[in-house]
PDB file of C-alpha atoms in Angstrom:
ATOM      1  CA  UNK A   8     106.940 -53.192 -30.061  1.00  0.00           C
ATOM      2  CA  UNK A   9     109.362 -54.952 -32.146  1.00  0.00           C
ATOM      3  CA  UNK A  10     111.710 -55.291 -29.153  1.00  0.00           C
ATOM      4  CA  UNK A  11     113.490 -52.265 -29.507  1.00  0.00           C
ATOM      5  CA  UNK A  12     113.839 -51.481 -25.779  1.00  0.00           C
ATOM      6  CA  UNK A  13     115.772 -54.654 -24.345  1.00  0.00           C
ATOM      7  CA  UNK A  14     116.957 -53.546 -20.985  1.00  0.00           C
ATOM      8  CA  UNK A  15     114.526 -51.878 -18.787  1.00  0.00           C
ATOM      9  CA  UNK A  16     117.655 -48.764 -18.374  1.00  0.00           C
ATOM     10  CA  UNK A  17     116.450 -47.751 -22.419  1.00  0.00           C
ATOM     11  CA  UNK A  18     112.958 -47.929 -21.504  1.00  0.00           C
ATOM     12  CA  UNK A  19     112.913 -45.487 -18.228  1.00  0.00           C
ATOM     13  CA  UNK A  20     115.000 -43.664 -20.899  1.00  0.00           C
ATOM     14  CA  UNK A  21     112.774 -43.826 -23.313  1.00  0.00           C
ATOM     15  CA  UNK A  22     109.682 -43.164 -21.289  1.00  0.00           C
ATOM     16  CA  UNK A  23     111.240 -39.853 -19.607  1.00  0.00           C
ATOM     17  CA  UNK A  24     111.513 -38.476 -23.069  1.00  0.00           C
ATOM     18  CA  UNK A  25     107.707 -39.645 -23.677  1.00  0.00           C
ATOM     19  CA  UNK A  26     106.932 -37.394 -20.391  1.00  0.00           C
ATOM     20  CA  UNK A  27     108.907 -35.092 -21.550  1.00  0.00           C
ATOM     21  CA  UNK A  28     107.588 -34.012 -25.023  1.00  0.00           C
ATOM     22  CA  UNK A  29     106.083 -30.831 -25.769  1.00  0.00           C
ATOM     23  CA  UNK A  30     102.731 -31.377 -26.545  1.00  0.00           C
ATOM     24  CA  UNK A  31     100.820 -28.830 -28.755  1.00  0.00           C
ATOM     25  CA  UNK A  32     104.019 -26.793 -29.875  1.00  0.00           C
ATOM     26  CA  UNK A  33     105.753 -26.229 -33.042  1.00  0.00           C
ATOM     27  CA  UNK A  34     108.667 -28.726 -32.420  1.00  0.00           C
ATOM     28  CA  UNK A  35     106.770 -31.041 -30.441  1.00  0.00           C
ATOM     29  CA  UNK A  36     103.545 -33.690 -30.603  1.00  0.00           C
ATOM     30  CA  UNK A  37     100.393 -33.087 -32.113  1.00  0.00           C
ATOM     31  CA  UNK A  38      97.160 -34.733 -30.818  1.00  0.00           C
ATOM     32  CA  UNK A  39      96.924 -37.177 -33.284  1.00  0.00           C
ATOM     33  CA  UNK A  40     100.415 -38.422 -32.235  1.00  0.00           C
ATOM     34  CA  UNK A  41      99.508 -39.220 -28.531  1.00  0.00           C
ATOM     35  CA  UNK A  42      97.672 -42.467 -29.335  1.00  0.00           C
ATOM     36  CA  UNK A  43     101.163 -43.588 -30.911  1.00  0.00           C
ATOM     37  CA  UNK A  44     102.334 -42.388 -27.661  1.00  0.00           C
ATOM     38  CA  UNK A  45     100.244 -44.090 -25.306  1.00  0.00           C
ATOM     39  CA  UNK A  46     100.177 -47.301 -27.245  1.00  0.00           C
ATOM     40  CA  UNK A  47     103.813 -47.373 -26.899  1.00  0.00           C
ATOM     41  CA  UNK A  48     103.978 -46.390 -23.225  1.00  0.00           C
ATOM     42  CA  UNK A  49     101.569 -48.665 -21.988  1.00  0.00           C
ATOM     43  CA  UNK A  50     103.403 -51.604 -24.009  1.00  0.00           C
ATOM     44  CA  UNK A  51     106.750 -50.635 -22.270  1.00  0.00           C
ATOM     45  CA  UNK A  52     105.124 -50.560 -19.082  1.00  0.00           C
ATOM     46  CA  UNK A  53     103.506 -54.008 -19.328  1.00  0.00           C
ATOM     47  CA  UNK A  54     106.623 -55.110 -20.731  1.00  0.00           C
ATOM     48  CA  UNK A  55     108.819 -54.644 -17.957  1.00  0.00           C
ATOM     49  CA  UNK A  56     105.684 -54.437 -14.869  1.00  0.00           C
ATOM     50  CA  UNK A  57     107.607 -55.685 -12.473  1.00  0.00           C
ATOM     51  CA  UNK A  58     110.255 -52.672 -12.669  1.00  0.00           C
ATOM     52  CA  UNK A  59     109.351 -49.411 -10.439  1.00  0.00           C
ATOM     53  CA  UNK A  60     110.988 -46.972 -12.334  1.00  0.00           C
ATOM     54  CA  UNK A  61     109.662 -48.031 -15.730  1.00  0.00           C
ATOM     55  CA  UNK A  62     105.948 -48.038 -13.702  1.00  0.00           C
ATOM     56  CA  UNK A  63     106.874 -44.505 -12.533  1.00  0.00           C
ATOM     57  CA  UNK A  64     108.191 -42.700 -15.689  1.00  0.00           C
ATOM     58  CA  UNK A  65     105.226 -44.668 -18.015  1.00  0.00           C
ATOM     59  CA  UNK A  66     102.488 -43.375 -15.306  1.00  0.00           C
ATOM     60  CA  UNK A  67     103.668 -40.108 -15.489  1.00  0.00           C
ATOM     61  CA  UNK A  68     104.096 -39.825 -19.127  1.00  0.00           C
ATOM     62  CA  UNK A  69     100.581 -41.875 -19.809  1.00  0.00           C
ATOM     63  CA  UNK A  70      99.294 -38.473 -17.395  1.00  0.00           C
ATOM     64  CA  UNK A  71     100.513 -35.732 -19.887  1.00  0.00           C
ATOM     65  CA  UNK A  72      99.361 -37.456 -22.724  1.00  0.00           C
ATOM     66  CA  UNK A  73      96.230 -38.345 -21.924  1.00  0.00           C
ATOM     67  CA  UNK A  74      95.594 -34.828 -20.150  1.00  0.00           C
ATOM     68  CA  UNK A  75      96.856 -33.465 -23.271  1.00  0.00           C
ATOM     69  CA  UNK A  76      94.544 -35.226 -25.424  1.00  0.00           C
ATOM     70  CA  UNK A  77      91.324 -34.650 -23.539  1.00  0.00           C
ATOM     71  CA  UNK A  78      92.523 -31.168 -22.835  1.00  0.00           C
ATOM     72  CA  UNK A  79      93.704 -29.895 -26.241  1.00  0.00           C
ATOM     73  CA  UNK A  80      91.847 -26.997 -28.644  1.00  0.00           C
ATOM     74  CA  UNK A  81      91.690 -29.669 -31.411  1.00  0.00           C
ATOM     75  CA  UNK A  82      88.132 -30.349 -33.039  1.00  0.00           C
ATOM     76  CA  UNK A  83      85.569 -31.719 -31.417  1.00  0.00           C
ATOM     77  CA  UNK A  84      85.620 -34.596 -34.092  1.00  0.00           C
ATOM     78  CA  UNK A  85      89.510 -35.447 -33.884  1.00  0.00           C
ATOM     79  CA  UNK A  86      88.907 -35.670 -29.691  1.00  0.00           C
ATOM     80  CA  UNK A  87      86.086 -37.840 -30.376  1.00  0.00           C
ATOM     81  CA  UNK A  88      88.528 -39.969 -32.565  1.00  0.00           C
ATOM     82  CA  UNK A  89      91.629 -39.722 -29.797  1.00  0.00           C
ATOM     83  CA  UNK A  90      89.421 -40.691 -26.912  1.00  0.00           C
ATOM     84  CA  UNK A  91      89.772 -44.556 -27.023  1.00  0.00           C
ATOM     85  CA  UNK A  92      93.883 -43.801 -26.472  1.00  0.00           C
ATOM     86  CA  UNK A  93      92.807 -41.911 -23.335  1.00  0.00           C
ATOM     87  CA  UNK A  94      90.690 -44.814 -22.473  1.00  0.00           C
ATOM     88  CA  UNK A  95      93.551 -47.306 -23.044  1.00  0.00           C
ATOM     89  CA  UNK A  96      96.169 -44.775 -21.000  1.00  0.00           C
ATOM     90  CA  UNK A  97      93.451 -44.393 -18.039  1.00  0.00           C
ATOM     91  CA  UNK A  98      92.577 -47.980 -18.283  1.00  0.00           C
ATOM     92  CA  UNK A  99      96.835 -49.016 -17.434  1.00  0.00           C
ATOM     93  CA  UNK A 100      96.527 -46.373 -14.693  1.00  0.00           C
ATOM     94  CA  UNK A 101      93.940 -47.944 -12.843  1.00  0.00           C
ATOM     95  CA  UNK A 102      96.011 -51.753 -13.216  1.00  0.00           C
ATOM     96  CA  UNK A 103      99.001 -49.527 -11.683  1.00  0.00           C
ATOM     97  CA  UNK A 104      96.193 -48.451  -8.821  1.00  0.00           C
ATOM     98  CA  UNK A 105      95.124 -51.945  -7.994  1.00  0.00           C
ATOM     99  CA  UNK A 106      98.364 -53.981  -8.567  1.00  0.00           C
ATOM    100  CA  UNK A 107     100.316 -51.781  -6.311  1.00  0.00           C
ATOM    101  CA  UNK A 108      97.963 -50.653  -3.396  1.00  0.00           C
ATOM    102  CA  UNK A 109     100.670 -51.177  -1.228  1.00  0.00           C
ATOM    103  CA  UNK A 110     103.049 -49.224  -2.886  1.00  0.00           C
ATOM    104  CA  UNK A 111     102.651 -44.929  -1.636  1.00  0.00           C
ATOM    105  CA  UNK A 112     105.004 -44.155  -4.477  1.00  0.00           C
ATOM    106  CA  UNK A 113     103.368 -45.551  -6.811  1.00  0.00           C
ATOM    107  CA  UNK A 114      99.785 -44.793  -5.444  1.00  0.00           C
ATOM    108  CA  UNK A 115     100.912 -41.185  -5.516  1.00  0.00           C
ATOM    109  CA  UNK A 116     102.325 -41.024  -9.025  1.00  0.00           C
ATOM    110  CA  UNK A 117      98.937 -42.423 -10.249  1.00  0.00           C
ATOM    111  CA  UNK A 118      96.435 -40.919  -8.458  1.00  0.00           C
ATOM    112  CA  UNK A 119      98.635 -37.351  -9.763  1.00  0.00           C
ATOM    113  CA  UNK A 120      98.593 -38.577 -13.408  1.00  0.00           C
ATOM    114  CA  UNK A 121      94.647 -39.486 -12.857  1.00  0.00           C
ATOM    115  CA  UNK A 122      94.293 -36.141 -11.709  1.00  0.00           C
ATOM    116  CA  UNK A 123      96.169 -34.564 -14.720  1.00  0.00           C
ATOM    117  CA  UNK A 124      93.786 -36.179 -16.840  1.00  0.00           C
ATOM    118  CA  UNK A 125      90.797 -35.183 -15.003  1.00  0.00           C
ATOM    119  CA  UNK A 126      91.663 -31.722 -14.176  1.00  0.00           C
ATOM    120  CA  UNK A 127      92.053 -31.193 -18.219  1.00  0.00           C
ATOM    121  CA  UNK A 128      89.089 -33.017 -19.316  1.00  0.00           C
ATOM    122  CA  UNK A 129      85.445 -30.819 -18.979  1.00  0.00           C
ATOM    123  CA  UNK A 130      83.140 -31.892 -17.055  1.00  0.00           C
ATOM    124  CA  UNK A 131      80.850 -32.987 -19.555  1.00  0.00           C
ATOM    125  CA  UNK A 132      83.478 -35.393 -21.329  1.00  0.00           C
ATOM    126  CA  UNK A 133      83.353 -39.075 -21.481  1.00  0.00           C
ATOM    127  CA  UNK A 134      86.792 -39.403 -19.559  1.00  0.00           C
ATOM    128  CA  UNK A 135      85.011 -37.266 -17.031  1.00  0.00           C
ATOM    129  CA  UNK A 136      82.774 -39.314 -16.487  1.00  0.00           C
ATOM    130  CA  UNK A 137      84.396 -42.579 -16.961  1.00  0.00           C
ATOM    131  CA  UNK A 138      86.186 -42.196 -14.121  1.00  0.00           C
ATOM    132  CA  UNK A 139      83.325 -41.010 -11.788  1.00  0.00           C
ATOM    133  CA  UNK A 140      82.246 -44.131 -12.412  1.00  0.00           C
ATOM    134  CA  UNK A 141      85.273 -46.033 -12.096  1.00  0.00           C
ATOM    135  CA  UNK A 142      86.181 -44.539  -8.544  1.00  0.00           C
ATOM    136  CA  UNK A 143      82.273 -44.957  -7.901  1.00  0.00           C
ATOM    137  CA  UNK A 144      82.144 -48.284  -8.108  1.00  0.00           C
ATOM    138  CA  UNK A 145      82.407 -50.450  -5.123  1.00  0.00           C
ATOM    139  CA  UNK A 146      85.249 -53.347  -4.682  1.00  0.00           C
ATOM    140  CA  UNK A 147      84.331 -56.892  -3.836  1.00  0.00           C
ATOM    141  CA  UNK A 148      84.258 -55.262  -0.103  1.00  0.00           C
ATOM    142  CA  UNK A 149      82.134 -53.170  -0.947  1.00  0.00           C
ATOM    143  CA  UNK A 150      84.727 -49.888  -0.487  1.00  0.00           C
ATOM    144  CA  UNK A 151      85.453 -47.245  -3.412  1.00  0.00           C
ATOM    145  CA  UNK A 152      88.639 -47.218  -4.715  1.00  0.00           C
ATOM    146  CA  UNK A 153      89.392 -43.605  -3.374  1.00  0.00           C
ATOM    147  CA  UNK A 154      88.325 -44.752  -0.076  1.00  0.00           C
ATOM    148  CA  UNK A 155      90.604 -48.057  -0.340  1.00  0.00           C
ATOM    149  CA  UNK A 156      93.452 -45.916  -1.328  1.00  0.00           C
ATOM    150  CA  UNK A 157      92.943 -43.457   1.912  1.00  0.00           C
ATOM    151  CA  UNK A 158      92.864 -46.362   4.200  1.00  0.00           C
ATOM    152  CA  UNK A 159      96.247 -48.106   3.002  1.00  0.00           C
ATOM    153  CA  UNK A 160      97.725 -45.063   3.060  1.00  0.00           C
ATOM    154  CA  UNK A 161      96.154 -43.014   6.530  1.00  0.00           C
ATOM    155  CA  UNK A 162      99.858 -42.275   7.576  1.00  0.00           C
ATOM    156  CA  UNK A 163     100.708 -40.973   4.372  1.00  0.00           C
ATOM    157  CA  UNK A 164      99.996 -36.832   4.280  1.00  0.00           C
ATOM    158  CA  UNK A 165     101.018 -36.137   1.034  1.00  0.00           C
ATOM    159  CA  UNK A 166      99.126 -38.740  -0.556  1.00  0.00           C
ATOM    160  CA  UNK A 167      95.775 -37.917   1.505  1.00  0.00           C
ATOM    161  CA  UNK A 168      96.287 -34.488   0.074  1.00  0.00           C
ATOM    162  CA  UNK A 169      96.273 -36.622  -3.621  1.00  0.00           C
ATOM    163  CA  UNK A 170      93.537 -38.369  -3.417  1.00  0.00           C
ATOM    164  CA  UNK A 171      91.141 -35.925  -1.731  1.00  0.00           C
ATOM    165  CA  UNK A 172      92.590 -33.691  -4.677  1.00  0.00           C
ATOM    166  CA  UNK A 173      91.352 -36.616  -7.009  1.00  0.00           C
ATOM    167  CA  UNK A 174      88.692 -36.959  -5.297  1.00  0.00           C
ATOM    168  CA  UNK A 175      87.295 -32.896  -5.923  1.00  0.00           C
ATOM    169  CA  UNK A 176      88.229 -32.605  -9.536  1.00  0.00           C
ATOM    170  CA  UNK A 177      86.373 -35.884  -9.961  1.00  0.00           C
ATOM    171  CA  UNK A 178      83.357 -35.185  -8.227  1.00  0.00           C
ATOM    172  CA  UNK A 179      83.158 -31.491  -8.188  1.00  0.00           C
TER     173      UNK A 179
END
C-alpha cells in the first residue's frame, strides 16, 4: 500500500504470484495470511481498475483465497475471524461483475472465481448465503444479476456454461 507496485507490469506480476501461492502447505500460506492477501489484492486491483490484466490476475487470485479461506480445515473460531476478508474479496468481485458487464472475459473470470468460492464454502456458511442473496436480489430493472449476465452474454457458450455452473452451486 505504500506504493510499492508503480507500474501496473509489477502488479500483474505481483498478483500472479498471489494466485499462485500454495495455500495450506508447508512452504506456503496459512489461513490467517489470506486476509493480508486479499487486502493487498483488492488494493492493487482498485489501484490500477482501469487495466484488464491487473482485473484478471487480482480476480483470479481474490478466487483461491477466498475459496481457500471458507474452504480450509482450520477452527471453526479462526473461519469465523477470516470471514470479513472473504466478504471484502467477494465484495471486489461483484464491482468487477457490474463495472464490466460488457466485458465476456472478464464476466467469465469472475463468475469462475465466484464459483471457487462457493463451491468451497458449505452450504450452511455465511458466504453461502451471502451470495444467494446477492445474485437474488433484483437490479433497478428488476432482473437478477445471473440473469443480467446470461442476457449480455446469450452468444457466449462458454460463459452460459459459467454462470448456470454459478448458478447450481449457489442455489443447489
Amino acid at each position: 500500500r505504500k506504493g510499492c507496485f508503480k507500474t501496473p507490469s509489477a502488479v500483474v506480476a505481483a498478483l500472479k504470484s498471489f494466485g499462485n501461492i500454495s495455500f495450506g502447505q508447508s512452504d506456503g500460506a496459512s489461513p490467517e495470511d489470506a486476509p493480508a492477501i486479499i487486502d493487498a489484492v483488492v488494493h492493487a486491483m482498485r489501484l490500477f481498475s482501469d487495466r484488464y490484466d491487473v482485473v484478471y490476475e487480482a480476480t483470479a487470485a481474490l478466487g483461491r483465497a477466498g475459496a481457500f479461506v471458507v474452504g480450509c480445515s482450520a477452527t471453526e473460531d479462526v473461519r469465523k475471524r477470516l470471514l470479513p476478508s472473504v466478504e471484502v474479496a467477494v465484495g471486489a468481485l461483484l464491482e468487477v461483475l457490474t463495472a464490466r458487464m460488457g466485458d465476456a472475459y472478464s464476466v467469465q473470470i469472475t463468475c469462475e472465481a465466484l464459483a471457487e468460492i462457493a463451491q468451497s464454502a458449505p452450504e450452511e456458511a455465511p458466504v453461502a448465503k451471502c451470495l444467494q442473496g446477492v445474485f437474488m436480489a433484483e437490479a433497478a430493472g428488476g432482473e437478477m444479476l445471473l440473469a443480467r449476465i446470461s442476457a449480455a452474454h446469450v452468444s457466449n457458450r462458454r460463459l452460459q456454461l459459467t454462470v448456470l455452473w454459478l448458478n447450481g452451486l449457489i442455489f443447489g
